[in-house]
mmCIF file of C-alpha atoms and ligand atoms in Angstrom:
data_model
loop_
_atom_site.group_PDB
_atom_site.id
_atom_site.type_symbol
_atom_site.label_atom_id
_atom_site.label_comp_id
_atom_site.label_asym_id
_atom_site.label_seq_id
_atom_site.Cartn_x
_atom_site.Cartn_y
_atom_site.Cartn_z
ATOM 1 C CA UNK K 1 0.000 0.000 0.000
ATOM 2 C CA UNK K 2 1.367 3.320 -0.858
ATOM 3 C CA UNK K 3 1.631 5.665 1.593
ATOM 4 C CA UNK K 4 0.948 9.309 1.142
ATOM 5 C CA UNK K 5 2.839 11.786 3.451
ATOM 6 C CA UNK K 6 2.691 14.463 5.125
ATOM 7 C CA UNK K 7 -0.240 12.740 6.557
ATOM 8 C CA UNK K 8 -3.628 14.282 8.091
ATOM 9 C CA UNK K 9 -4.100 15.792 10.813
ATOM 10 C CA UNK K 10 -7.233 15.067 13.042
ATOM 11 C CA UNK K 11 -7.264 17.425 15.784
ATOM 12 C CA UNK K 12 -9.651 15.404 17.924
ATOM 13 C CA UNK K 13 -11.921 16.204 21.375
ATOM 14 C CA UNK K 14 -11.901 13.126 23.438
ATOM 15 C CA UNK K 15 -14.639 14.634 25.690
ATOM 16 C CA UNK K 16 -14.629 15.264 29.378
ATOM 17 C CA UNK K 17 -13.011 11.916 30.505
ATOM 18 C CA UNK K 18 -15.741 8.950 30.396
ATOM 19 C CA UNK K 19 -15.327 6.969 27.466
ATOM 20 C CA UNK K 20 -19.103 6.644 26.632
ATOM 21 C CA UNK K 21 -19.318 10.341 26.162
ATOM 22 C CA UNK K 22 -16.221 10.301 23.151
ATOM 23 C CA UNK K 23 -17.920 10.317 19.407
ATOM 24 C CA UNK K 24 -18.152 7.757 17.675
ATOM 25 C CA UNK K 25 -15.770 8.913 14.779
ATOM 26 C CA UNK K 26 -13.071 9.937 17.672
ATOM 27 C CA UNK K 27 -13.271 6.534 18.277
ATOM 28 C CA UNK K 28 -12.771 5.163 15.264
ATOM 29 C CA UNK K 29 -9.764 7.679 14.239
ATOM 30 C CA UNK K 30 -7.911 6.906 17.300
ATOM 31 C CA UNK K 31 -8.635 2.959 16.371
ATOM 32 C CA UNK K 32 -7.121 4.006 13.138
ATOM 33 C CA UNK K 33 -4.231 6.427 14.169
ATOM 34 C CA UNK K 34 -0.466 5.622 13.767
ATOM 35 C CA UNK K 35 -0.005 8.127 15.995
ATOM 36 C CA UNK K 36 -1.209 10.358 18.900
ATOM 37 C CA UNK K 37 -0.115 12.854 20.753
ATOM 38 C CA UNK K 38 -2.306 13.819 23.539
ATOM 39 C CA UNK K 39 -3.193 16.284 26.358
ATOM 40 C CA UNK K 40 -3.138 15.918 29.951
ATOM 41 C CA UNK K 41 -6.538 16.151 30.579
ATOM 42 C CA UNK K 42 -7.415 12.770 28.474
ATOM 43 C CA UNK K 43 -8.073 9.515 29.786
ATOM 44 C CA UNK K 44 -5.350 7.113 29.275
ATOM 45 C CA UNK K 45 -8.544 4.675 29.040
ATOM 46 C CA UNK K 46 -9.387 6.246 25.615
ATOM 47 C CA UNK K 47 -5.646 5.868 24.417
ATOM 48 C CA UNK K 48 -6.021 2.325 24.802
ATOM 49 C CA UNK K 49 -8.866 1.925 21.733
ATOM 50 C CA UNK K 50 -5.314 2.812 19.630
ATOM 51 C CA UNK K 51 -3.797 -0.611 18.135
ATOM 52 C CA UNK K 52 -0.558 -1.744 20.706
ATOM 53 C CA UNK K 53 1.464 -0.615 17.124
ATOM 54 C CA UNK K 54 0.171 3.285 17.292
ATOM 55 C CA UNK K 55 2.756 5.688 18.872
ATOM 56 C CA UNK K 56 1.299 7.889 21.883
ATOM 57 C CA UNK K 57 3.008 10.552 22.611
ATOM 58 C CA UNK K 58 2.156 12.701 25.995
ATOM 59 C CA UNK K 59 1.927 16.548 24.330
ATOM 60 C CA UNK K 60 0.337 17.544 28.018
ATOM 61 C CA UNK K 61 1.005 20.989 28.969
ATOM 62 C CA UNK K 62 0.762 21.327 33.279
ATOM 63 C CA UNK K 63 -0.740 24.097 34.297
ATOM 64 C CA UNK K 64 0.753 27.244 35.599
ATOM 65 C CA UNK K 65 4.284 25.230 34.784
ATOM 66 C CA UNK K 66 6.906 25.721 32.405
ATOM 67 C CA UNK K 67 6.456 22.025 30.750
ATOM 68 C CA UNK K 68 5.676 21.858 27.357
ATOM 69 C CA UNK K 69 5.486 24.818 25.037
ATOM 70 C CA UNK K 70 2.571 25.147 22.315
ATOM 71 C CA UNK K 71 5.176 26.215 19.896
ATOM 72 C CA UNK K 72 6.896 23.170 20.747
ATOM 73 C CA UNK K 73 3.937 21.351 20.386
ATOM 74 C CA UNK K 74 2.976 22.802 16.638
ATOM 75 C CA UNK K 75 6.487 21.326 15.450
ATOM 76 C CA UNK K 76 5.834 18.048 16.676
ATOM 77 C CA UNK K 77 2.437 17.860 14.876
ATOM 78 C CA UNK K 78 3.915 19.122 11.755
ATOM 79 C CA UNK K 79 7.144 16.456 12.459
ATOM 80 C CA UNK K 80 4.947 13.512 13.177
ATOM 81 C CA UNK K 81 2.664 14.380 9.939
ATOM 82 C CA UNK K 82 5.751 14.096 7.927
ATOM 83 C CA UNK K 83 6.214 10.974 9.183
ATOM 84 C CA UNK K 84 2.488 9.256 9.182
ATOM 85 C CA UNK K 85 -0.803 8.840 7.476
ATOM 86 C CA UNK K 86 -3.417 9.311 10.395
ATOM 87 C CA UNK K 87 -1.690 11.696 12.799
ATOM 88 C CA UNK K 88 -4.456 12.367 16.210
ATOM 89 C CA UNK K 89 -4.007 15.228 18.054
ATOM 90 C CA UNK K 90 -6.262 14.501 21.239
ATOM 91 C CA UNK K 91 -7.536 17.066 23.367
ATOM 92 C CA UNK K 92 -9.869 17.048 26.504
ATOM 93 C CA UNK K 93 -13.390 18.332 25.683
ATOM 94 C CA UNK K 94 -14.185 20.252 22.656
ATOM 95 C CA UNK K 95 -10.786 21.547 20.995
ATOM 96 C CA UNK K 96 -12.579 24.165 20.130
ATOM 97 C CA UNK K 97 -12.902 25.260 23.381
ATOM 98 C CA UNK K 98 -9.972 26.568 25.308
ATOM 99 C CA UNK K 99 -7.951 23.953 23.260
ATOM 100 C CA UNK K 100 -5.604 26.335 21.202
ATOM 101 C CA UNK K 101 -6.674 24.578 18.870
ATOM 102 C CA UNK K 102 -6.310 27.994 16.246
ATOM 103 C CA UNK K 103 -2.062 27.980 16.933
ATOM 104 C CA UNK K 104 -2.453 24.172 15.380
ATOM 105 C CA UNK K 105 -4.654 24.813 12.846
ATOM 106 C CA UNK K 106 -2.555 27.655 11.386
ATOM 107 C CA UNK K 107 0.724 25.769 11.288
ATOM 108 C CA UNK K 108 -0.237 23.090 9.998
ATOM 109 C CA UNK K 109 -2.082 25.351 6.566
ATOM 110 C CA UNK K 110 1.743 27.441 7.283
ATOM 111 C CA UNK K 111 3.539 23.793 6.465
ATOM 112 C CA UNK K 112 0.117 23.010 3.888
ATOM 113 C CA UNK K 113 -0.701 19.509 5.651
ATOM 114 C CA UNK K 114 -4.402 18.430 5.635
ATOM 115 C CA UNK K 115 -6.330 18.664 8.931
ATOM 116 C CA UNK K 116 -9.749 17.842 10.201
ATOM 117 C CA UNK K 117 -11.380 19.504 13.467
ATOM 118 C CA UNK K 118 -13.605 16.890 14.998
ATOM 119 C CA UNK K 119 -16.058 18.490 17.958
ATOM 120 C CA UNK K 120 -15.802 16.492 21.330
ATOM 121 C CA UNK K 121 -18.334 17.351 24.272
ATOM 122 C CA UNK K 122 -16.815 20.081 26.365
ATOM 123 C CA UNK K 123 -16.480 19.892 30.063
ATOM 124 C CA UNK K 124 -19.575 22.409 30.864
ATOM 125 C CA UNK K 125 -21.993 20.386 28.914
ATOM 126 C CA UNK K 126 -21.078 17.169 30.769
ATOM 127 C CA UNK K 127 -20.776 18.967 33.748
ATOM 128 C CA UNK K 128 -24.427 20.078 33.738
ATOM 129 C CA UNK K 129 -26.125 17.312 32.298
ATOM 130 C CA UNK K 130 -24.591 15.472 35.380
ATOM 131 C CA UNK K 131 -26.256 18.133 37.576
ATOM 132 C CA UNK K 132 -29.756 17.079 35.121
ATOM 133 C CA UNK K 133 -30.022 20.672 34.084
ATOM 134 C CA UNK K 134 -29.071 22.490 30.918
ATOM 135 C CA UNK K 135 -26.869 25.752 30.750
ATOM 136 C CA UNK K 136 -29.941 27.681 29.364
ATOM 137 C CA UNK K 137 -32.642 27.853 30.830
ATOM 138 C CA UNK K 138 -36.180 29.142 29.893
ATOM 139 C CA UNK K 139 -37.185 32.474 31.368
ATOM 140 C CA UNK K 140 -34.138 32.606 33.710
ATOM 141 C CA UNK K 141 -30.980 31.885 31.773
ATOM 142 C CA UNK K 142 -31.279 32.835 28.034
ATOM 143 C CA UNK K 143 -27.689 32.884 27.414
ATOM 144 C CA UNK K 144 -24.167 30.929 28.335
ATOM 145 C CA UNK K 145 -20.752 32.343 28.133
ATOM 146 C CA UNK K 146 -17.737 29.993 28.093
ATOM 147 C CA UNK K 147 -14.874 31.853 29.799
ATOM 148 C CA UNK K 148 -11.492 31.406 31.170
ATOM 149 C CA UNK K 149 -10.060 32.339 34.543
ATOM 150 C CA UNK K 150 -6.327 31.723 32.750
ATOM 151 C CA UNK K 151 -4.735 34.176 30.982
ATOM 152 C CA UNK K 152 -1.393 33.993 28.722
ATOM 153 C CA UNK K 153 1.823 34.168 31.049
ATOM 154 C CA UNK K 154 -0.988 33.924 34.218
ATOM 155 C CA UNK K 155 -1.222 37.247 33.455
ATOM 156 C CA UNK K 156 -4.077 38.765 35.736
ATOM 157 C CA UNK K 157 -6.380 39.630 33.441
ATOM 158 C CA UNK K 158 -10.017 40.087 34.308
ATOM 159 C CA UNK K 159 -12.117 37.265 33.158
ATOM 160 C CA UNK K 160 -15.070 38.052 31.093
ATOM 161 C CA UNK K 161 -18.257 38.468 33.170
ATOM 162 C CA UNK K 162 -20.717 40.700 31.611
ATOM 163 C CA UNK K 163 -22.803 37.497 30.481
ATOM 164 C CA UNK K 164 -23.440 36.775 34.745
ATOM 165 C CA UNK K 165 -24.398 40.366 35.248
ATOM 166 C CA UNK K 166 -26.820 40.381 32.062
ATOM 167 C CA UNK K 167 -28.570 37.608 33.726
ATOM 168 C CA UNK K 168 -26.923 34.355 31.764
ATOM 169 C CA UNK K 169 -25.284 31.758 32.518
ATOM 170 C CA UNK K 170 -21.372 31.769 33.043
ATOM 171 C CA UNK K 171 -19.303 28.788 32.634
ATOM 172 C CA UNK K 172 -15.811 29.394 33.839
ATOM 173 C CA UNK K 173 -12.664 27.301 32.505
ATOM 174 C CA UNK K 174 -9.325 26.891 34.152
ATOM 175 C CA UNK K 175 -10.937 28.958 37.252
ATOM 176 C CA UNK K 176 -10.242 27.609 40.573
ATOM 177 C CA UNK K 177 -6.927 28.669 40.965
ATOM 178 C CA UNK K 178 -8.317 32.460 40.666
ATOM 179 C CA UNK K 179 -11.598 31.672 42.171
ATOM 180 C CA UNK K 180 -10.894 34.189 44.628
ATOM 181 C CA UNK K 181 -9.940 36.878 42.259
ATOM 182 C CA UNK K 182 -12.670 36.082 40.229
ATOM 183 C CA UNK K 183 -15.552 36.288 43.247
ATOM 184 C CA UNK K 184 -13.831 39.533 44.107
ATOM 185 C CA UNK K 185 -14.284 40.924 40.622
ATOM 186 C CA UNK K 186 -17.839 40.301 40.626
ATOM 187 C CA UNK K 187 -18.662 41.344 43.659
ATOM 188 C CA UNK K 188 -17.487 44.626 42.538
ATOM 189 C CA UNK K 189 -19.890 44.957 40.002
ATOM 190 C CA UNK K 190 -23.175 43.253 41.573
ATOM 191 C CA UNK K 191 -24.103 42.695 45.336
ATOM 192 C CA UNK K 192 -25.978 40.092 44.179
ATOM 193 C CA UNK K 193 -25.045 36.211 45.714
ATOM 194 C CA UNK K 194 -25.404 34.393 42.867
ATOM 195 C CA UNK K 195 -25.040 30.427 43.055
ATOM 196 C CA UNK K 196 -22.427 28.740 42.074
ATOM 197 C CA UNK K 197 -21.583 25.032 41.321
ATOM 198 C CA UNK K 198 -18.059 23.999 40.976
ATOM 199 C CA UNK K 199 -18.122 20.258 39.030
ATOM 200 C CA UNK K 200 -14.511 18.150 39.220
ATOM 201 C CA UNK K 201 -13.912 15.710 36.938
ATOM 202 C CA UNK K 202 -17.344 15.528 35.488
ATOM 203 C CA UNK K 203 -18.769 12.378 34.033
ATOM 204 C CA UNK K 204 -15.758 10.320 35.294
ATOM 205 C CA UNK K 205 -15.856 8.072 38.221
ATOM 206 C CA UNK K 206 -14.238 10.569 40.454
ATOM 207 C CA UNK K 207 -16.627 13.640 39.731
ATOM 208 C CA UNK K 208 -17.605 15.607 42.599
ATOM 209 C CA UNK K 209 -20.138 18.325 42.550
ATOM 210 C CA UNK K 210 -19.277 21.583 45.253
ATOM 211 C CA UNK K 211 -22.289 24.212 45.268
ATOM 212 C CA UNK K 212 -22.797 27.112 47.428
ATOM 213 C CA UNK K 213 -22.951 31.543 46.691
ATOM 214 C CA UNK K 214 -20.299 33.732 46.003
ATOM 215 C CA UNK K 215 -19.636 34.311 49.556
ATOM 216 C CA UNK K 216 -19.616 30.587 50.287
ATOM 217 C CA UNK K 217 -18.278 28.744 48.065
ATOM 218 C CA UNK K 218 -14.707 29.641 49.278
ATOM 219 C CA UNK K 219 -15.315 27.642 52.320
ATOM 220 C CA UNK K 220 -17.146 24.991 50.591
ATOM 221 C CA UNK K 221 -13.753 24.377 48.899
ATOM 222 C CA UNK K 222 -11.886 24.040 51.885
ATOM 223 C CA UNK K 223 -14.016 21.116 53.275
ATOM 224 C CA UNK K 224 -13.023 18.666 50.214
ATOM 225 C CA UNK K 225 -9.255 17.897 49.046
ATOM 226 C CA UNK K 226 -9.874 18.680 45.661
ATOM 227 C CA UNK K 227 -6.366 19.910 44.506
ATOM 228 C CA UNK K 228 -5.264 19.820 41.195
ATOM 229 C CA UNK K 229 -8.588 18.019 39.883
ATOM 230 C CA UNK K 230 -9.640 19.612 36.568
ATOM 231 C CA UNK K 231 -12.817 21.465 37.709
ATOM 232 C CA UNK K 232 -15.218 23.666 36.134
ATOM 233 C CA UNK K 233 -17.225 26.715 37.683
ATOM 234 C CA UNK K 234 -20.670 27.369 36.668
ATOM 235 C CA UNK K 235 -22.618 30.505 38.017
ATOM 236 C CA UNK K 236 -26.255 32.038 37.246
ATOM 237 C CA UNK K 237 -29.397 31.958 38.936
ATOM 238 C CA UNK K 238 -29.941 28.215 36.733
ATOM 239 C CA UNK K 239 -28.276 27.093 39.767
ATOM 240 C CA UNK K 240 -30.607 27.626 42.372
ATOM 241 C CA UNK K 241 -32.643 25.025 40.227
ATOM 242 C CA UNK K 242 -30.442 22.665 40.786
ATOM 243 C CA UNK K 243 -31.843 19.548 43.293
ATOM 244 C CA UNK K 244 -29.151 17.616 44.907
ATOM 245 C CA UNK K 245 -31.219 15.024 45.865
ATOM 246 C CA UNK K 246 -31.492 13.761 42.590
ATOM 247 C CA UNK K 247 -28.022 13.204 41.848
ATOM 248 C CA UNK K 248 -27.332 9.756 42.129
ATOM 249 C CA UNK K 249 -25.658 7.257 40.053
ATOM 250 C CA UNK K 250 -23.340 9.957 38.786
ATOM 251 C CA UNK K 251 -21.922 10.852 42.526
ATOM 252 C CA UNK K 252 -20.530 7.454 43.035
ATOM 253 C CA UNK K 253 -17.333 7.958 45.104
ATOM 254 C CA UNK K 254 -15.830 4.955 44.505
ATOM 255 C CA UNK K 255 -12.095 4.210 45.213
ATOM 256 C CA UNK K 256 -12.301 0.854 43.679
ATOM 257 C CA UNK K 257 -10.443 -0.030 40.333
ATOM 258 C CA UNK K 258 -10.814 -2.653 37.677
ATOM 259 C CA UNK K 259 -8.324 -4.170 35.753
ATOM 260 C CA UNK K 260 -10.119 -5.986 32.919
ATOM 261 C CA UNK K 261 -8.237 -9.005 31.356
ATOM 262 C CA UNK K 262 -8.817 -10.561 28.271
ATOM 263 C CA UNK K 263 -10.058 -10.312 24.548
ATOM 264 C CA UNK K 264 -10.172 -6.258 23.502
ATOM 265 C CA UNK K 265 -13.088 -5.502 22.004
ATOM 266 C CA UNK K 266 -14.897 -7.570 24.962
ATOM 267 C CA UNK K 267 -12.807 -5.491 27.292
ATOM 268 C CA UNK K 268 -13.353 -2.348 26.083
ATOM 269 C CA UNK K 269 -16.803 -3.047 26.264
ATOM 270 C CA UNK K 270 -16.685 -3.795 29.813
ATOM 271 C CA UNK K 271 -14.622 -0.958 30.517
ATOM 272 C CA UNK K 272 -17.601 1.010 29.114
ATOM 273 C CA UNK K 273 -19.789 -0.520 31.066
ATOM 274 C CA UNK K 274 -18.211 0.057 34.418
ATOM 275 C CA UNK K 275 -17.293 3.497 33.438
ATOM 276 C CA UNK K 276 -21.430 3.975 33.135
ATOM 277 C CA UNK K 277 -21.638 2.571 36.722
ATOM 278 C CA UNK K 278 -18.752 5.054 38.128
ATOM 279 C CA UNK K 279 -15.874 2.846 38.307
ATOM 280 C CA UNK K 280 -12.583 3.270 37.252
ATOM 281 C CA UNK K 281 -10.560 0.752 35.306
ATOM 282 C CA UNK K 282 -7.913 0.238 32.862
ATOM 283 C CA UNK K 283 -7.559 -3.253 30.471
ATOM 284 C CA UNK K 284 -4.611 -5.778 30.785
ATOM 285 C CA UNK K 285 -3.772 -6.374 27.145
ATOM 286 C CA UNK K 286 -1.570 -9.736 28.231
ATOM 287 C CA UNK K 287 1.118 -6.524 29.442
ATOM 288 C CA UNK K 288 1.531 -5.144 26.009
ATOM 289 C CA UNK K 289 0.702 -2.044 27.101
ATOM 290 C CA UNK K 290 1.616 1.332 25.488
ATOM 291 C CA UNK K 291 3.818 3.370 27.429
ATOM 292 C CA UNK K 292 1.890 5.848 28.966
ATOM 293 C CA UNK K 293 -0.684 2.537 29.952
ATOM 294 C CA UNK K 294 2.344 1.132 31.665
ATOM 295 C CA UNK K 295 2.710 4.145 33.757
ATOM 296 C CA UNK K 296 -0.376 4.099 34.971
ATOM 297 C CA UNK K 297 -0.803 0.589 35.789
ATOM 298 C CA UNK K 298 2.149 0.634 37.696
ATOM 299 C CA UNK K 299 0.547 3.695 39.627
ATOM 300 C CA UNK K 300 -3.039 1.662 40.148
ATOM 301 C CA UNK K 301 -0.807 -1.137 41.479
ATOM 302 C CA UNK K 302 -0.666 0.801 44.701
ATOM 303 C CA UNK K 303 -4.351 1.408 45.127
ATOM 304 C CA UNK K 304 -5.694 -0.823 47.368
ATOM 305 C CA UNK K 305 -9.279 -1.647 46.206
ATOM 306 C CA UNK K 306 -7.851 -3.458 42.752
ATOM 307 C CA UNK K 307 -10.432 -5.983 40.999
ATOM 308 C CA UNK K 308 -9.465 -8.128 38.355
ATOM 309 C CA UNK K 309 -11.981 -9.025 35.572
ATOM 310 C CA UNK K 310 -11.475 -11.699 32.888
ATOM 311 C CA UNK K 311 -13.631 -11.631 29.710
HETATM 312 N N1 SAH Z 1 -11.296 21.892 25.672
HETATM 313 C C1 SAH Z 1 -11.686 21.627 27.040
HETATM 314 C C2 SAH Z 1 -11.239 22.715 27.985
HETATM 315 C C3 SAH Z 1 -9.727 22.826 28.100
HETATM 316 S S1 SAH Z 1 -9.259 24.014 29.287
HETATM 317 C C4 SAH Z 1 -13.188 21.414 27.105
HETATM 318 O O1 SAH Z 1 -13.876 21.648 26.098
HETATM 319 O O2 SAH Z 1 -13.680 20.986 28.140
HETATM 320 C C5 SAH Z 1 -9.055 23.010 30.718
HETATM 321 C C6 SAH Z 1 -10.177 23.265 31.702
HETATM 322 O O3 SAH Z 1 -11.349 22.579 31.308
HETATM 323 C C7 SAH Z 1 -9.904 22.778 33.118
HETATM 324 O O4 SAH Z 1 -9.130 23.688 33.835
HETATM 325 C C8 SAH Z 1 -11.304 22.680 33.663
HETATM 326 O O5 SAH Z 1 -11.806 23.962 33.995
HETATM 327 C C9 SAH Z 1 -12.083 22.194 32.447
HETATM 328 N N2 SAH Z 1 -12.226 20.719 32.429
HETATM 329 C C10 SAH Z 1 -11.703 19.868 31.533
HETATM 330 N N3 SAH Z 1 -12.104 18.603 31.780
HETATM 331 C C11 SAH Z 1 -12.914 18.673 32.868
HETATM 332 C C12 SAH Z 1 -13.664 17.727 33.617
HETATM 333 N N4 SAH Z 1 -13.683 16.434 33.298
HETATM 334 N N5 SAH Z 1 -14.388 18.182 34.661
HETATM 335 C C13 SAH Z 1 -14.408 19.482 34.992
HETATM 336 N N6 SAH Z 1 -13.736 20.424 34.324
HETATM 337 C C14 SAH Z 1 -12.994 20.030 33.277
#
């Protein structure tokens, strides 16, 4: 077969963690990928639908750390096109959302290599829907704003919330390091206490939904260890609708992990399956793992609650 370089580029959301909640055509470009180079915020679960042969490569930029440039980033798309047919870029969520994804997209038409943006389901939509509301609301939230609480350089910028003040829903990204700068701001411009819900790793097994008011939800905070958890901040009065009663099969806390031996695809669709009950897990391909699975496994190792399953 003749193989036609530089290859494409498929800059690819992989959702907000669970595996159910990735597209199906994510899916089947990472089954198809020779290579991937991914983000931090992705669930090594969802590298392992790649074939053992794919190359995964951990692009993950830490935040508020020096660690990985996006310039240096751009060149490694461009190098690993070059070298491959179905090159993934995989970001958390939507990469069109907070995923600089615009950077990639304009070096790669700078070195003229093909690329495809496919949409993944960004972190506020799961993080509602596991709250069973929606971000709009009839007659009391006609609009949603997506903004960030990170600025270029952690520059202190103010973030953008004219959208909360106008009566809409805000959705803040990359916020709880500033949370306090960010309460401050608004309380500068409304004395109003509006709700707020702060949602940590939605949809995965490990979610955890804070609420409380501007002038609580400080405190709140301080009651969980939620430290370097990807979280997302969602204010508006939408949020005094919210009933936290009926969360329940979404706020499993569960420390227990699977490891799932056996045949792939009968793996991956346990996986799935315990992902939709709120379990974590990763799958035992007979230890031909890719790198970054090794890593991890070696990590679960020293969890306590481990429980093999064999399909
Ligand atoms: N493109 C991503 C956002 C990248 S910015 C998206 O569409 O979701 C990174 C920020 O996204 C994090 O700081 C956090 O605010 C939010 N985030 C990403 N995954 C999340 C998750 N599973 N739960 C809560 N917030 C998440």
């Amino acid at each position: 077969m003749s193989v036609e370089l530089p290859g494409t580029v498929y800059l690819i959301g992989a959702g907000p963690g669970n595996p159910n909640l990735l597209t199906k055509k994510a899916e089947r470009l990472i089954k198809k990928a020779d290579v991937i180079l991914y983000d931090r915020l992705v669930n090594p679960l969802i590298l392992q639908y790649a074939s053992p042969e794919t190359k995964v490569i951990n692009v993950g930029k830490k935040p508020y750390f020096k660690h990985i440039q996006q310039e240096e980033i751009n060149l490694k798309i461009v190098e690993a096109a070059k070298h491959y047919q179905y090159v993934v870029r995989l970001k958390g969520g939507d990469p069109a959302i907070f995923g600089r994804i615009t950077e990639e997209v304009h070096t790669l038409a700078k070195h003229q290599i093909n690329y495809e943006i496919v949409p993944g389901i960004t972190s506020a939509s799961a993080a509602v829907a596991s709250m069973n509301m929606g971000l709009t609301m009839r007659s009391v939230a006609p609009s949603v704003t997506f903004s960030t609480g990170h600025f270029k350089d952690s520059i202190d910028h103010d973030t953008d919330i004219r959208n909360l003040i106008n009566g809409g829903t805000l959705a803040i990204y990359m916020g709880i390091k500033r949370l306090g700068h960010i309460l401050k701001q608004i309380e500068t411009y409304t004395d109003e206490d509006y709700p707020i819900a702060i949602v940590f790793n939605a949809s995965c097994f490990n979610q955890q939904i804070i609420t409380g008011t501007l002038s609580t939800i400080e405190h709140e905070l301080t009651l969980h260890h939620l430290d370097g958890r990807p979280g997302i901040c969602i204010l508006g009065h939408l949020i005094s609708y919210f009933d936290n009663t009926s969360i329940c099969k979404h706020e499993i806390l569960s420390h227990k992990y699977y490891v799932i031996k056996g045949d792939k695809p009968l793996a991956l669709a346990k996986a799935e399956e315990l992902y939709e009950d709120g379990y974590q897990c990763l799958i035992d391909f007979d230890h031909h793992y890719h790198v970054s699975q090794q890593h991890l496994y070696n990590e679960l190792l020293q969890y306590k609650e481990i429980e093999y399953v064999y399909v």
